[in-house]
C-alpha cells in the first residue's frame, strides 16, 4: 500500500498502489496499478468530494547501468488511465473492502480511457563509502525525473545508508509512486533519506495546489533464508500541501525472490 497524493493524506486525497517487477541482469520490466480515491477534506466522505476517482495501469521496460561509479536507470512506459483502468482499480478496492469489512461501494468509472506514454529514470552515486567493520556507511545523493502524458516531475535527495560489509548493491530508493516509476531494486540495509520534489503536471489531479514539497523517510531491507528480500519504507512530507491539514505520508512494503 502506498499513499502519495498531491492533496495530502488526511482524507483530501488517498492513493493505493501495487507494483510488480522482474530483473534479468541489467534489464527490468514491470507492471503497476495506482488508484486515487479522493475524499472531502476534514470529513472523510468520498461521496461529497468534487474530485473524480481515477486509476492508472502502467507497464515499464528499462535498463540499469553504471558509468564511472554513477548508478543509473531509465525506462519507457505505456499505460492507461481512467475507464478500463478505473473499473479494474474499483474491483480491487471492492475486494479489499470486503476482506477487511470496510463496506461495499459498487463504483463504476465515469471517465474515458486515456492512453499514456512516457519515459522516466533516476541516478545516484556513492560519494562516501566508510568501512565500519561488519557494517559499511554509504552516502548516496540521488535524482529522479519523469516526463509523459501522465506526469511531469523531477526531484533530488540524499540518503544515509548503513549496509552489511558483504553487500555490493546500494540500498533501494523510495521514489514517488504515481505510476511513473518502476520499483527500484537494491541491497540489504537500513537508511534515512530526505529530498525535494517538483510536480509540473499530474494527470490524476490536474489542478496542482502546491507543486513543490520536501520529503523525508526511512527504508530497510533484509534477505531471509537466502532467497526472499523483504523491505519496508515510510516517509512524510515536511509540510502539508495547501489543500491538506496534515503532511502527506506513505508506507510501502515489498518482497522479492532471488532466482
PDB file of C-alpha atoms in Angstrom:
ATOM      1  CA  UNK A   1       0.000   0.000   0.000  1.00  0.00           C
ATOM      2  CA  UNK A   2       1.229   3.487  -0.658  1.00  0.00           C
ATOM      3  CA  UNK A   3      -0.062   6.987  -0.139  1.00  0.00           C
ATOM      4  CA  UNK A   4       1.446   9.597  -2.406  1.00  0.00           C
ATOM      5  CA  UNK A   5      -1.295  12.040  -3.341  1.00  0.00           C
ATOM      6  CA  UNK A   6      -0.954  15.678  -4.311  1.00  0.00           C
ATOM      7  CA  UNK A   7      -3.793  16.502  -1.942  1.00  0.00           C
ATOM      8  CA  UNK A   8      -2.378  15.015   1.252  1.00  0.00           C
ATOM      9  CA  UNK A   9      -3.173  12.016   3.437  1.00  0.00           C
ATOM     10  CA  UNK A  10      -5.735  13.495   5.820  1.00  0.00           C
ATOM     11  CA  UNK A  11      -8.704  12.435   3.713  1.00  0.00           C
ATOM     12  CA  UNK A  12      -8.224  15.025   0.975  1.00  0.00           C
ATOM     13  CA  UNK A  13      -6.622  12.548  -1.397  1.00  0.00           C
ATOM     14  CA  UNK A  14      -5.780   8.907  -0.845  1.00  0.00           C
ATOM     15  CA  UNK A  15      -3.920   6.588  -3.188  1.00  0.00           C
ATOM     16  CA  UNK A  16      -3.246   2.887  -3.136  1.00  0.00           C
ATOM     17  CA  UNK A  17      -0.907   1.010  -5.423  1.00  0.00           C
ATOM     18  CA  UNK A  18       0.557  -2.349  -6.323  1.00  0.00           C
ATOM     19  CA  UNK A  19       3.753  -2.776  -8.347  1.00  0.00           C
ATOM     20  CA  UNK A  20       5.437  -5.913  -9.628  1.00  0.00           C
ATOM     21  CA  UNK A  21       8.733  -6.205 -11.495  1.00  0.00           C
ATOM     22  CA  UNK A  22      11.344  -8.693 -12.611  1.00  0.00           C
ATOM     23  CA  UNK A  23      15.040  -8.143 -13.338  1.00  0.00           C
ATOM     24  CA  UNK A  24      17.383 -10.137 -15.585  1.00  0.00           C
ATOM     25  CA  UNK A  25      20.973  -8.886 -15.491  1.00  0.00           C
ATOM     26  CA  UNK A  26      20.604  -5.152 -16.209  1.00  0.00           C
ATOM     27  CA  UNK A  27      17.183  -5.336 -17.881  1.00  0.00           C
ATOM     28  CA  UNK A  28      13.981  -4.942 -15.874  1.00  0.00           C
ATOM     29  CA  UNK A  29      10.285  -4.966 -16.699  1.00  0.00           C
ATOM     30  CA  UNK A  30       7.192  -4.489 -14.610  1.00  0.00           C
ATOM     31  CA  UNK A  31       3.568  -3.513 -14.318  1.00  0.00           C
ATOM     32  CA  UNK A  32       1.756  -1.485 -11.691  1.00  0.00           C
ATOM     33  CA  UNK A  33      -1.594  -0.032 -10.765  1.00  0.00           C
ATOM     34  CA  UNK A  34      -2.218   3.117  -8.760  1.00  0.00           C
ATOM     35  CA  UNK A  35      -5.651   4.316  -7.707  1.00  0.00           C
ATOM     36  CA  UNK A  36      -6.643   7.748  -6.462  1.00  0.00           C
ATOM     37  CA  UNK A  37      -9.655   7.770  -4.160  1.00  0.00           C
ATOM     38  CA  UNK A  38     -10.161  11.364  -3.035  1.00  0.00           C
ATOM     39  CA  UNK A  39     -12.249  12.253  -0.010  1.00  0.00           C
ATOM     40  CA  UNK A  40     -13.541  15.635   1.045  1.00  0.00           C
ATOM     41  CA  UNK A  41     -11.097  17.294   3.409  1.00  0.00           C
ATOM     42  CA  UNK A  42     -11.922  17.019   7.117  1.00  0.00           C
ATOM     43  CA  UNK A  43     -14.965  14.784   6.523  1.00  0.00           C
ATOM     44  CA  UNK A  44     -13.631  11.532   5.087  1.00  0.00           C
ATOM     45  CA  UNK A  45     -16.774  11.363   2.965  1.00  0.00           C
ATOM     46  CA  UNK A  46     -15.876  10.330  -0.567  1.00  0.00           C
ATOM     47  CA  UNK A  47     -19.469  10.713  -1.754  1.00  0.00           C
ATOM     48  CA  UNK A  48     -19.310  14.509  -1.479  1.00  0.00           C
ATOM     49  CA  UNK A  49     -15.851  15.010  -2.932  1.00  0.00           C
ATOM     50  CA  UNK A  50     -15.785  17.187  -6.062  1.00  0.00           C
ATOM     51  CA  UNK A  51     -12.696  15.327  -7.337  1.00  0.00           C
ATOM     52  CA  UNK A  52     -13.109  12.257  -9.520  1.00  0.00           C
ATOM     53  CA  UNK A  53     -11.828   8.824  -8.637  1.00  0.00           C
ATOM     54  CA  UNK A  54      -9.272   7.577 -11.133  1.00  0.00           C
ATOM     55  CA  UNK A  55      -6.909   4.670 -11.598  1.00  0.00           C
ATOM     56  CA  UNK A  56      -3.788   4.208 -13.680  1.00  0.00           C
ATOM     57  CA  UNK A  57      -2.202   0.999 -15.014  1.00  0.00           C
ATOM     58  CA  UNK A  58       1.366   1.255 -16.302  1.00  0.00           C
ATOM     59  CA  UNK A  59       3.870  -1.131 -17.827  1.00  0.00           C
ATOM     60  CA  UNK A  60       7.638  -0.407 -17.838  1.00  0.00           C
ATOM     61  CA  UNK A  61      10.691  -1.745 -19.630  1.00  0.00           C
ATOM     62  CA  UNK A  62      14.084  -0.337 -18.724  1.00  0.00           C
ATOM     63  CA  UNK A  63      17.755  -0.812 -18.094  1.00  0.00           C
ATOM     64  CA  UNK A  64      20.122  -0.347 -15.161  1.00  0.00           C
ATOM     65  CA  UNK A  65      23.706   0.772 -15.610  1.00  0.00           C
ATOM     66  CA  UNK A  66      26.866   2.148 -14.026  1.00  0.00           C
ATOM     67  CA  UNK A  67      29.069   4.848 -15.527  1.00  0.00           C
ATOM     68  CA  UNK A  68      32.288   5.722 -13.700  1.00  0.00           C
ATOM     69  CA  UNK A  69      30.723   4.868 -10.347  1.00  0.00           C
ATOM     70  CA  UNK A  70      27.430   6.630 -11.075  1.00  0.00           C
ATOM     71  CA  UNK A  71      24.482   4.235 -10.941  1.00  0.00           C
ATOM     72  CA  UNK A  72      21.530   4.999 -13.202  1.00  0.00           C
ATOM     73  CA  UNK A  73      18.295   3.573 -14.573  1.00  0.00           C
ATOM     74  CA  UNK A  74      15.989   4.612 -17.378  1.00  0.00           C
ATOM     75  CA  UNK A  75      12.712   3.175 -18.630  1.00  0.00           C
ATOM     76  CA  UNK A  76       9.952   3.687 -21.136  1.00  0.00           C
ATOM     77  CA  UNK A  77       6.353   3.210 -20.103  1.00  0.00           C
ATOM     78  CA  UNK A  78       2.931   2.697 -21.638  1.00  0.00           C
ATOM     79  CA  UNK A  79      -0.357   2.639 -19.812  1.00  0.00           C
ATOM     80  CA  UNK A  80      -3.966   3.622 -19.479  1.00  0.00           C
ATOM     81  CA  UNK A  81      -5.780   5.976 -17.125  1.00  0.00           C
ATOM     82  CA  UNK A  82      -9.491   6.169 -16.361  1.00  0.00           C
ATOM     83  CA  UNK A  83     -12.160   3.997 -17.967  1.00  0.00           C
ATOM     84  CA  UNK A  84     -10.946   0.396 -18.031  1.00  0.00           C
ATOM     85  CA  UNK A  85      -8.205   1.192 -15.507  1.00  0.00           C
ATOM     86  CA  UNK A  86     -10.812   2.690 -13.161  1.00  0.00           C
ATOM     87  CA  UNK A  87     -13.009  -0.397 -13.321  1.00  0.00           C
ATOM     88  CA  UNK A  88     -10.072  -2.714 -12.571  1.00  0.00           C
ATOM     89  CA  UNK A  89      -8.997  -0.467  -9.707  1.00  0.00           C
ATOM     90  CA  UNK A  90     -12.528  -0.326  -8.308  1.00  0.00           C
ATOM     91  CA  UNK A  91     -12.782  -4.125  -8.418  1.00  0.00           C
ATOM     92  CA  UNK A  92      -9.558  -4.356  -6.430  1.00  0.00           C
ATOM     93  CA  UNK A  93     -10.916  -1.839  -3.924  1.00  0.00           C
ATOM     94  CA  UNK A  94     -14.108  -3.837  -3.506  1.00  0.00           C
ATOM     95  CA  UNK A  95     -12.097  -6.992  -2.839  1.00  0.00           C
ATOM     96  CA  UNK A  96     -10.094  -5.389  -0.047  1.00  0.00           C
ATOM     97  CA  UNK A  97     -13.103  -3.532   1.336  1.00  0.00           C
ATOM     98  CA  UNK A  98     -14.974  -6.804   1.681  1.00  0.00           C
ATOM     99  CA  UNK A  99     -11.887  -8.569   3.032  1.00  0.00           C
ATOM    100  CA  UNK A 100     -11.477  -6.030   5.837  1.00  0.00           C
ATOM    101  CA  UNK A 101     -15.174  -5.292   6.315  1.00  0.00           C
ATOM    102  CA  UNK A 102     -14.910  -1.693   5.059  1.00  0.00           C
ATOM    103  CA  UNK A 103     -18.179  -1.682   3.159  1.00  0.00           C
ATOM    104  CA  UNK A 104     -19.244  -2.124  -0.451  1.00  0.00           C
ATOM    105  CA  UNK A 105     -19.180   0.870  -2.796  1.00  0.00           C
ATOM    106  CA  UNK A 106     -20.071  -0.653  -6.198  1.00  0.00           C
ATOM    107  CA  UNK A 107     -18.326   2.104  -8.160  1.00  0.00           C
ATOM    108  CA  UNK A 108     -18.429   2.473 -11.943  1.00  0.00           C
ATOM    109  CA  UNK A 109     -15.978   4.614 -13.887  1.00  0.00           C
ATOM    110  CA  UNK A 110     -17.216   8.000 -15.084  1.00  0.00           C
ATOM    111  CA  UNK A 111     -14.065   8.676 -17.123  1.00  0.00           C
ATOM    112  CA  UNK A 112     -12.980   7.868 -20.651  1.00  0.00           C
ATOM    113  CA  UNK A 113      -9.997   5.577 -21.122  1.00  0.00           C
ATOM    114  CA  UNK A 114      -6.876   7.652 -21.762  1.00  0.00           C
ATOM    115  CA  UNK A 115      -3.704   6.109 -23.201  1.00  0.00           C
ATOM    116  CA  UNK A 116      -0.406   7.113 -21.598  1.00  0.00           C
ATOM    117  CA  UNK A 117       3.235   7.086 -22.637  1.00  0.00           C
ATOM    118  CA  UNK A 118       6.422   8.482 -21.144  1.00  0.00           C
ATOM    119  CA  UNK A 119       9.982   7.997 -20.000  1.00  0.00           C
ATOM    120  CA  UNK A 120      11.476   8.143 -16.517  1.00  0.00           C
ATOM    121  CA  UNK A 121      14.686   7.435 -14.704  1.00  0.00           C
ATOM    122  CA  UNK A 122      16.917   8.034 -11.718  1.00  0.00           C
ATOM    123  CA  UNK A 123      20.617   8.437 -10.993  1.00  0.00           C
ATOM    124  CA  UNK A 124      22.726   8.188  -7.817  1.00  0.00           C
ATOM    125  CA  UNK A 125      26.339   7.968  -6.685  1.00  0.00           C
ATOM    126  CA  UNK A 126      28.155   6.599  -3.638  1.00  0.00           C
ATOM    127  CA  UNK A 127      30.203   9.663  -2.682  1.00  0.00           C
ATOM    128  CA  UNK A 128      31.257   8.387   0.737  1.00  0.00           C
ATOM    129  CA  UNK A 129      31.883   4.717   1.480  1.00  0.00           C
ATOM    130  CA  UNK A 130      33.205   4.241   5.013  1.00  0.00           C
ATOM    131  CA  UNK A 131      34.191   0.813   6.336  1.00  0.00           C
ATOM    132  CA  UNK A 132      32.742   0.275   9.790  1.00  0.00           C
ATOM    133  CA  UNK A 133      33.699  -3.358  10.357  1.00  0.00           C
ATOM    134  CA  UNK A 134      30.675  -5.608   9.844  1.00  0.00           C
ATOM    135  CA  UNK A 135      28.701  -2.638   8.513  1.00  0.00           C
ATOM    136  CA  UNK A 136      29.526  -0.013   5.918  1.00  0.00           C
ATOM    137  CA  UNK A 137      28.278   3.550   5.807  1.00  0.00           C
ATOM    138  CA  UNK A 138      27.296   4.918   2.398  1.00  0.00           C
ATOM    139  CA  UNK A 139      26.387   8.475   1.460  1.00  0.00           C
ATOM    140  CA  UNK A 140      24.157   8.469  -1.624  1.00  0.00           C
ATOM    141  CA  UNK A 141      22.882  11.592  -3.370  1.00  0.00           C
ATOM    142  CA  UNK A 142      20.205  10.837  -5.970  1.00  0.00           C
ATOM    143  CA  UNK A 143      17.947  12.498  -8.521  1.00  0.00           C
ATOM    144  CA  UNK A 144      14.892  11.351 -10.469  1.00  0.00           C
ATOM    145  CA  UNK A 145      12.626  12.595 -13.212  1.00  0.00           C
ATOM    146  CA  UNK A 146       9.610  11.596 -15.284  1.00  0.00           C
ATOM    147  CA  UNK A 147       8.139  13.077 -18.455  1.00  0.00           C
ATOM    148  CA  UNK A 148       4.985  11.842 -20.148  1.00  0.00           C
ATOM    149  CA  UNK A 149       1.265  12.197 -20.742  1.00  0.00           C
ATOM    150  CA  UNK A 150       0.639  11.124 -17.138  1.00  0.00           C
ATOM    151  CA  UNK A 151       3.258  13.000 -15.119  1.00  0.00           C
ATOM    152  CA  UNK A 152       5.911  15.690 -15.496  1.00  0.00           C
ATOM    153  CA  UNK A 153       8.075  15.956 -12.390  1.00  0.00           C
ATOM    154  CA  UNK A 154      11.622  15.950 -11.036  1.00  0.00           C
ATOM    155  CA  UNK A 155      13.274  15.585  -7.672  1.00  0.00           C
ATOM    156  CA  UNK A 156      16.558  15.124  -5.819  1.00  0.00           C
ATOM    157  CA  UNK A 157      17.633  13.939  -2.421  1.00  0.00           C
ATOM    158  CA  UNK A 158      20.300  12.455  -0.182  1.00  0.00           C
ATOM    159  CA  UNK A 159      20.423   9.052   1.541  1.00  0.00           C
ATOM    160  CA  UNK A 160      22.494   7.976   4.537  1.00  0.00           C
ATOM    161  CA  UNK A 161      22.663   4.150   4.377  1.00  0.00           C
ATOM    162  CA  UNK A 162      24.031   1.525   6.763  1.00  0.00           C
ATOM    163  CA  UNK A 163      24.631  -1.786   4.963  1.00  0.00           C
ATOM    164  CA  UNK A 164      26.389  -5.119   5.703  1.00  0.00           C
ATOM    165  CA  UNK A 165      30.004  -5.156   4.534  1.00  0.00           C
ATOM    166  CA  UNK A 166      29.293  -8.097   2.204  1.00  0.00           C
ATOM    167  CA  UNK A 167      26.507  -6.210   0.368  1.00  0.00           C
ATOM    168  CA  UNK A 168      27.621  -4.969  -3.050  1.00  0.00           C
ATOM    169  CA  UNK A 169      24.337  -3.311  -4.047  1.00  0.00           C
ATOM    170  CA  UNK A 170      23.253   0.070  -2.772  1.00  0.00           C
ATOM    171  CA  UNK A 171      20.031   0.329  -0.798  1.00  0.00           C
ATOM    172  CA  UNK A 172      16.809   0.716  -2.754  1.00  0.00           C
ATOM    173  CA  UNK A 173      15.274   4.160  -3.340  1.00  0.00           C
ATOM    174  CA  UNK A 174      11.728   5.165  -2.438  1.00  0.00           C
ATOM    175  CA  UNK A 175      10.576   7.178  -5.446  1.00  0.00           C
ATOM    176  CA  UNK A 176       7.175   8.835  -5.961  1.00  0.00           C
ATOM    177  CA  UNK A 177       4.632   6.074  -6.501  1.00  0.00           C
ATOM    178  CA  UNK A 178       2.258   7.591  -9.027  1.00  0.00           C
ATOM    179  CA  UNK A 179       2.856   5.043 -11.759  1.00  0.00           C
ATOM    180  CA  UNK A 180       5.675   6.922 -13.473  1.00  0.00           C
ATOM    181  CA  UNK A 181       8.497   4.910 -11.867  1.00  0.00           C
ATOM    182  CA  UNK A 182       9.220   1.201 -11.832  1.00  0.00           C
ATOM    183  CA  UNK A 183      10.262  -0.283  -8.466  1.00  0.00           C
ATOM    184  CA  UNK A 184      13.938   0.303  -7.641  1.00  0.00           C
ATOM    185  CA  UNK A 185      15.999  -2.789  -6.869  1.00  0.00           C
ATOM    186  CA  UNK A 186      18.567  -2.652  -4.093  1.00  0.00           C
ATOM    187  CA  UNK A 187      20.553  -4.497  -1.453  1.00  0.00           C
ATOM    188  CA  UNK A 188      20.118  -5.128   2.276  1.00  0.00           C
ATOM    189  CA  UNK A 189      20.460  -2.454   4.915  1.00  0.00           C
ATOM    190  CA  UNK A 190      18.699   0.466   6.512  1.00  0.00           C
ATOM    191  CA  UNK A 191      18.777   4.114   5.510  1.00  0.00           C
ATOM    192  CA  UNK A 192      17.317   7.523   6.096  1.00  0.00           C
ATOM    193  CA  UNK A 193      16.720   9.957   3.270  1.00  0.00           C
ATOM    194  CA  UNK A 194      15.406  13.407   2.514  1.00  0.00           C
ATOM    195  CA  UNK A 195      14.688  15.257  -0.679  1.00  0.00           C
ATOM    196  CA  UNK A 196      12.601  17.738  -2.617  1.00  0.00           C
ATOM    197  CA  UNK A 197      10.129  17.126  -5.416  1.00  0.00           C
ATOM    198  CA  UNK A 198       8.609  19.411  -8.011  1.00  0.00           C
ATOM    199  CA  UNK A 199       5.492  18.463  -9.979  1.00  0.00           C
ATOM    200  CA  UNK A 200       4.632  20.379 -13.146  1.00  0.00           C
ATOM    201  CA  UNK A 201       1.752  18.130 -14.185  1.00  0.00           C
ATOM    202  CA  UNK A 202      -0.104  15.168 -12.688  1.00  0.00           C
ATOM    203  CA  UNK A 203      -2.949  13.615 -14.685  1.00  0.00           C
ATOM    204  CA  UNK A 204      -4.756  12.109 -11.700  1.00  0.00           C
ATOM    205  CA  UNK A 205      -5.188  15.604 -10.238  1.00  0.00           C
ATOM    206  CA  UNK A 206      -4.650  18.245 -12.882  1.00  0.00           C
ATOM    207  CA  UNK A 207      -5.125  21.256 -10.604  1.00  0.00           C
ATOM    208  CA  UNK A 208      -1.976  21.351  -8.508  1.00  0.00           C
ATOM    209  CA  UNK A 209      -2.243  23.196  -5.216  1.00  0.00           C
ATOM    210  CA  UNK A 210       1.363  23.121  -4.036  1.00  0.00           C
ATOM    211  CA  UNK A 211       3.644  21.507  -6.620  1.00  0.00           C
ATOM    212  CA  UNK A 212       6.878  21.841  -4.602  1.00  0.00           C
ATOM    213  CA  UNK A 213       7.360  19.809  -1.450  1.00  0.00           C
ATOM    214  CA  UNK A 214      10.134  18.339   0.727  1.00  0.00           C
ATOM    215  CA  UNK A 215      10.038  14.777   1.993  1.00  0.00           C
ATOM    216  CA  UNK A 216      11.984  12.616   4.457  1.00  0.00           C
ATOM    217  CA  UNK A 217      11.752   8.991   5.498  1.00  0.00           C
ATOM    218  CA  UNK A 218      13.373   5.668   6.336  1.00  0.00           C
ATOM    219  CA  UNK A 219      13.782   2.459   4.334  1.00  0.00           C
ATOM    220  CA  UNK A 220      15.018  -1.021   5.305  1.00  0.00           C
ATOM    221  CA  UNK A 221      15.546  -4.329   3.519  1.00  0.00           C
ATOM    222  CA  UNK A 222      16.777  -7.796   4.562  1.00  0.00           C
ATOM    223  CA  UNK A 223      17.352 -11.163   2.882  1.00  0.00           C
ATOM    224  CA  UNK A 224      15.507 -14.055   4.550  1.00  0.00           C
ATOM    225  CA  UNK A 225      16.517 -17.724   4.103  1.00  0.00           C
ATOM    226  CA  UNK A 226      18.957 -16.706   1.325  1.00  0.00           C
ATOM    227  CA  UNK A 227      16.036 -16.345  -1.072  1.00  0.00           C
ATOM    228  CA  UNK A 228      13.492 -13.664  -0.143  1.00  0.00           C
ATOM    229  CA  UNK A 229      14.271  -9.977   0.053  1.00  0.00           C
ATOM    230  CA  UNK A 230      11.774  -8.208   2.285  1.00  0.00           C
ATOM    231  CA  UNK A 231      11.682  -4.441   2.606  1.00  0.00           C
ATOM    232  CA  UNK A 232       9.585  -1.690   4.085  1.00  0.00           C
ATOM    233  CA  UNK A 233       9.673   2.089   3.945  1.00  0.00           C
ATOM    234  CA  UNK A 234       7.801   5.078   5.239  1.00  0.00           C
ATOM    235  CA  UNK A 235       8.095   8.780   4.507  1.00  0.00           C
ATOM    236  CA  UNK A 236       6.266  12.028   5.106  1.00  0.00           C
ATOM    237  CA  UNK A 237       6.356  15.487   3.631  1.00  0.00           C
ATOM    238  CA  UNK A 238       7.758  18.175   5.877  1.00  0.00           C
ATOM    239  CA  UNK A 239       4.714  20.366   5.383  1.00  0.00           C
ATOM    240  CA  UNK A 240       1.153  19.926   4.218  1.00  0.00           C
ATOM    241  CA  UNK A 241       0.017  20.588   0.701  1.00  0.00           C
ATOM    242  CA  UNK A 242      -2.176  23.682   0.556  1.00  0.00           C
ATOM    243  CA  UNK A 243      -5.412  21.688   0.395  1.00  0.00           C
ATOM    244  CA  UNK A 244      -4.498  19.364   3.265  1.00  0.00           C
ATOM    245  CA  UNK A 245      -4.376  19.905   7.012  1.00  0.00           C
ATOM    246  CA  UNK A 246      -1.574  17.420   7.651  1.00  0.00           C
ATOM    247  CA  UNK A 247       1.624  16.399   5.857  1.00  0.00           C
ATOM    248  CA  UNK A 248       1.258  13.646   3.283  1.00  0.00           C
ATOM    249  CA  UNK A 249       2.665  10.265   4.329  1.00  0.00           C
ATOM    250  CA  UNK A 250       3.093   6.933   2.616  1.00  0.00           C
ATOM    251  CA  UNK A 251       4.010   3.421   3.698  1.00  0.00           C
ATOM    252  CA  UNK A 252       5.380   0.790   1.319  1.00  0.00           C
ATOM    253  CA  UNK A 253       6.083  -2.927   1.678  1.00  0.00           C
ATOM    254  CA  UNK A 254       7.993  -5.009  -0.847  1.00  0.00           C
ATOM    255  CA  UNK A 255       9.026  -8.638  -1.195  1.00  0.00           C
ATOM    256  CA  UNK A 256      11.192 -10.203  -3.877  1.00  0.00           C
ATOM    257  CA  UNK A 257      12.650 -13.589  -4.692  1.00  0.00           C
ATOM    258  CA  UNK A 258      16.227 -14.245  -5.809  1.00  0.00           C
ATOM    259  CA  UNK A 259      16.320 -16.608  -8.772  1.00  0.00           C
TER     260      UNK A 259
END
